[in-house]
Coordinates of C-alpha atoms in Angstrom, one line a residue:
M9 CA 2.7 1.9 8.0
N10 CA 3.5 4.7 5.7
A11 CA 4.2 7.5 8.2
G12 CA 7.4 9.2 9.2
P13 CA 7.3 12.8 8.2
A14 CA 7.2 14.0 11.8
T15 CA 10.6 12.4 12.5
G16 CA 12.0 13.2 9.1
R17 CA 12.4 9.5 8.3
P18 CA 11.3 8.5 4.7
S19 CA 8.0 6.7 4.5
T20 CA 7.8 2.9 4.3
K21 CA 7.0 3.1 0.6
E22 CA 9.8 5.5 -0.1
R23 CA 12.3 3.3 1.8
I24 CA 11.1 0.3 -0.3
V25 CA 11.5 2.1 -3.6
T26 CA 14.9 3.5 -2.6
A27 CA 16.2 0.0 -1.5
G28 CA 14.8 -1.5 -4.6
A29 CA 16.6 1.1 -6.8
E30 CA 19.9 0.5 -5.1
L31 CA 19.7 -3.3 -5.2
F32 CA 18.4 -3.4 -8.8
R33 CA 21.3 -1.1 -9.8
R34 CA 23.9 -3.2 -8.1
Q35 CA 22.5 -6.8 -8.5
G36 CA 20.1 -6.5 -11.4
Y37 CA 16.3 -7.2 -11.4
T38 CA 16.5 -11.0 -11.5
G39 CA 19.3 -11.2 -9.0
T40 CA 17.3 -9.3 -6.3
G41 CA 14.6 -10.8 -4.2
L42 CA 11.8 -9.1 -2.3
K43 CA 13.1 -10.3 1.0
Q44 CA 16.4 -8.5 0.3
I45 CA 14.5 -5.3 -0.5
V46 CA 12.4 -5.2 2.6
A47 CA 15.4 -6.1 4.7
A48 CA 17.4 -3.2 3.2
A49 CA 14.3 -0.9 3.6
D50 CA 13.8 -2.0 7.3
A51 CA 10.1 -2.7 6.4
P52 CA 7.8 -5.6 7.1
F53 CA 7.5 -8.0 4.2
G54 CA 3.7 -7.5 3.9
S55 CA 4.2 -3.8 3.2
V56 CA 5.5 -4.6 -0.3
Y57 CA 2.2 -6.0 -1.3
H58 CA 0.3 -3.3 0.5
F59 CA 2.0 -0.6 -1.6
F60 CA 2.6 -2.8 -4.7
P61 CA -0.2 -5.4 -5.1
G62 CA 1.5 -6.5 -8.4
G63 CA 4.5 -7.6 -6.4
K64 CA 8.1 -7.3 -7.7
E65 CA 7.0 -6.3 -11.2
Q66 CA 5.0 -3.3 -10.0
L67 CA 7.8 -2.3 -7.6
G68 CA 10.3 -2.6 -10.5
A69 CA 8.2 -0.2 -12.6
E70 CA 7.9 2.2 -9.8
V71 CA 11.7 2.1 -9.2
V72 CA 12.3 2.7 -12.9
R73 CA 10.1 5.7 -13.0
T74 CA 11.3 7.2 -9.7
S75 CA 14.9 6.7 -10.5
G76 CA 14.4 8.0 -14.0
A77 CA 13.0 11.2 -12.7
A78 CA 15.9 11.6 -10.2
Y79 CA 18.5 11.1 -12.9
G80 CA 16.7 13.6 -15.1
R81 CA 17.0 16.1 -12.3
L82 CA 20.7 15.5 -12.1
F83 CA 21.1 16.2 -15.8
T84 CA 19.1 19.4 -15.5
A85 CA 21.1 20.5 -12.5
A86 CA 24.4 19.9 -14.3
M87 CA 23.3 21.9 -17.3
E88 CA 21.8 24.8 -15.4
A89 CA 24.9 25.1 -13.2
A90 CA 27.3 25.2 -16.1
P91 CA 28.2 28.4 -18.0
D92 CA 27.5 26.6 -21.3
P93 CA 26.2 23.3 -22.6
V94 CA 29.6 22.0 -23.4
T95 CA 30.8 22.4 -19.9
G96 CA 27.5 21.0 -18.7
V97 CA 28.0 17.8 -20.6
R98 CA 31.5 17.4 -19.2
D99 CA 30.3 18.1 -15.7
F100 CA 27.5 15.6 -16.1
F101 CA 29.9 12.8 -17.1
A102 CA 32.4 13.8 -14.4
G103 CA 29.6 13.5 -11.8
A104 CA 28.7 10.1 -13.0
A105 CA 32.4 9.1 -12.8
R106 CA 32.7 10.4 -9.2
T107 CA 29.6 8.4 -8.2
L108 CA 31.1 5.2 -9.6
V109 CA 34.4 5.7 -7.7
E110 CA 32.7 6.7 -4.5
T111 CA 30.5 3.5 -4.6
G112 CA 33.2 1.1 -5.6
Y113 CA 31.9 0.9 -9.2
A114 CA 28.6 -0.4 -7.9
D115 CA 26.2 2.4 -8.6
A116 CA 25.6 3.0 -12.3
C117 CA 22.3 3.5 -14.1
P118 CA 19.4 1.3 -12.8
I119 CA 17.4 2.0 -15.9
A120 CA 19.9 0.5 -18.3
T121 CA 20.5 -2.4 -15.9
L122 CA 16.8 -3.3 -15.9
A123 CA 16.4 -2.6 -19.6
L124 CA 19.1 -5.1 -20.6
E125 CA 17.4 -7.7 -18.5
V126 CA 13.8 -7.3 -19.3
A127 CA 13.5 -5.8 -22.8
S128 CA 12.7 -9.2 -24.3
T129 CA 11.0 -10.9 -21.4
N130 CA 8.8 -8.4 -19.4
E131 CA 6.7 -6.0 -21.4
P132 CA 5.4 -3.9 -18.5
L133 CA 9.0 -3.2 -17.3
R134 CA 10.2 -2.7 -20.9
Q135 CA 7.5 -0.1 -21.3
A136 CA 8.6 1.6 -18.1
T137 CA 12.2 1.8 -19.2
A138 CA 11.1 3.1 -22.6
E139 CA 9.0 5.8 -20.9
V140 CA 12.1 6.9 -18.9
F141 CA 14.4 7.0 -21.9
T142 CA 11.8 8.9 -23.9
G143 CA 11.5 11.4 -21.1
W144 CA 15.3 11.8 -21.0
I145 CA 15.5 12.4 -24.7
T146 CA 12.8 15.0 -24.5
L147 CA 14.5 16.7 -21.6
G148 CA 17.9 16.7 -23.3
T149 CA 16.5 17.9 -26.6
A150 CA 14.8 20.8 -24.9
A151 CA 18.0 21.8 -23.0
F152 CA 20.2 21.7 -26.1
A153 CA 17.6 23.4 -28.3
A154 CA 17.4 26.2 -25.7
A155 CA 21.1 26.7 -26.1
G156 CA 20.7 27.3 -29.8
I157 CA 21.0 23.9 -31.4
G158 CA 18.3 22.9 -33.9
A159 CA 15.6 20.5 -32.8
R160 CA 16.7 17.6 -34.8
P161 CA 20.4 17.8 -34.1
A162 CA 19.5 18.5 -30.4
R163 CA 17.6 15.2 -30.3
E164 CA 20.4 13.3 -32.0
L165 CA 22.9 14.8 -29.6
T166 CA 20.8 13.7 -26.6
I167 CA 20.5 10.2 -28.0
V168 CA 24.3 10.1 -28.6
L169 CA 24.8 11.3 -25.0
L170 CA 22.6 8.6 -23.5
A171 CA 24.1 5.9 -25.7
A172 CA 27.7 7.0 -24.8
L173 CA 26.8 7.3 -21.1
E174 CA 25.2 3.9 -20.8
G175 CA 28.0 2.2 -22.8
A176 CA 30.6 3.9 -20.7
F177 CA 29.0 2.7 -17.5
V178 CA 29.3 -0.9 -18.7
L179 CA 33.0 -0.5 -19.6
A180 CA 33.8 1.5 -16.5
R181 CA 32.3 -1.1 -14.1
A182 CA 34.1 -3.9 -15.9
L183 CA 37.5 -2.2 -16.1
R184 CA 37.2 -0.5 -12.7
S185 CA 38.2 2.7 -14.4
T186 CA 36.6 6.1 -15.1
E187 CA 38.5 6.3 -18.4
P188 CA 35.5 5.2 -20.5
L189 CA 33.3 7.9 -18.9
E190 CA 36.0 10.5 -19.4
A191 CA 36.4 9.6 -23.0
A192 CA 32.7 9.4 -23.6
G193 CA 32.2 12.8 -22.0
E194 CA 34.8 14.5 -24.1
S195 CA 33.4 12.9 -27.2
V196 CA 29.9 14.1 -26.5
A197 CA 31.2 17.6 -25.4
A198 CA 33.1 17.9 -28.7
R199 CA 29.9 17.1 -30.7
A200 CA 28.0 19.6 -28.7
S201 CA 30.7 22.2 -29.2
A202 CA 30.7 21.6 -33.0
L203 CA 27.0 22.0 -33.2
L204 CA 27.2 25.2 -31.3
G205 CA 30.0 26.5 -33.6
S206 CA 32.3 27.0 -30.7
P207 CA 36.1 27.2 -31.0
D208 CA 36.2 24.5 -28.4
A209 CA 35.1 22.0 -31.1
G210 CA 38.7 21.1 -31.7
R211 CA 39.6 20.2 -28.1
G212 CA 41.2 16.7 -28.0

């Protein structure tokens, strides 16, 4: 049920998690049913409970943690590929904007989508989203601190980055425009530049 490495096809579990991530990101947690997920994953319905005995809630937590790790790697890749943190921030927001356009403004952040829905109603999923956000804050803090920003301002910068990114996603999807992501990216980049003492701090 879970095999497929010999053919290069993702395992049944991987397909279910991937399908869940895409559907939760586009339709939300409450708006997505298990039947939709298994259909998108090309998997038998019973396989959901084989891999996730806790049903949709357990699958949702797995999607949150898996997607969170993937998004963390995107941030790390953007920062490592850039010549400096300021450029890395701009590139990260630009990449998010490109993904939105390429997917017809459907693919934003699945973590924020679920967090908004479940924060007050589902404690296990709230905890899963909190774990991911905490991990992102730790990751970003380390990256900015390594560039020479003090630990506390590096943490604050990371929180500002995340808040700006998630808010920009909401506006961009509603407006069908990348302008919110572009503006947010420049704002966070300017803050990073100021903290680094770069002449680029005044870029407007």
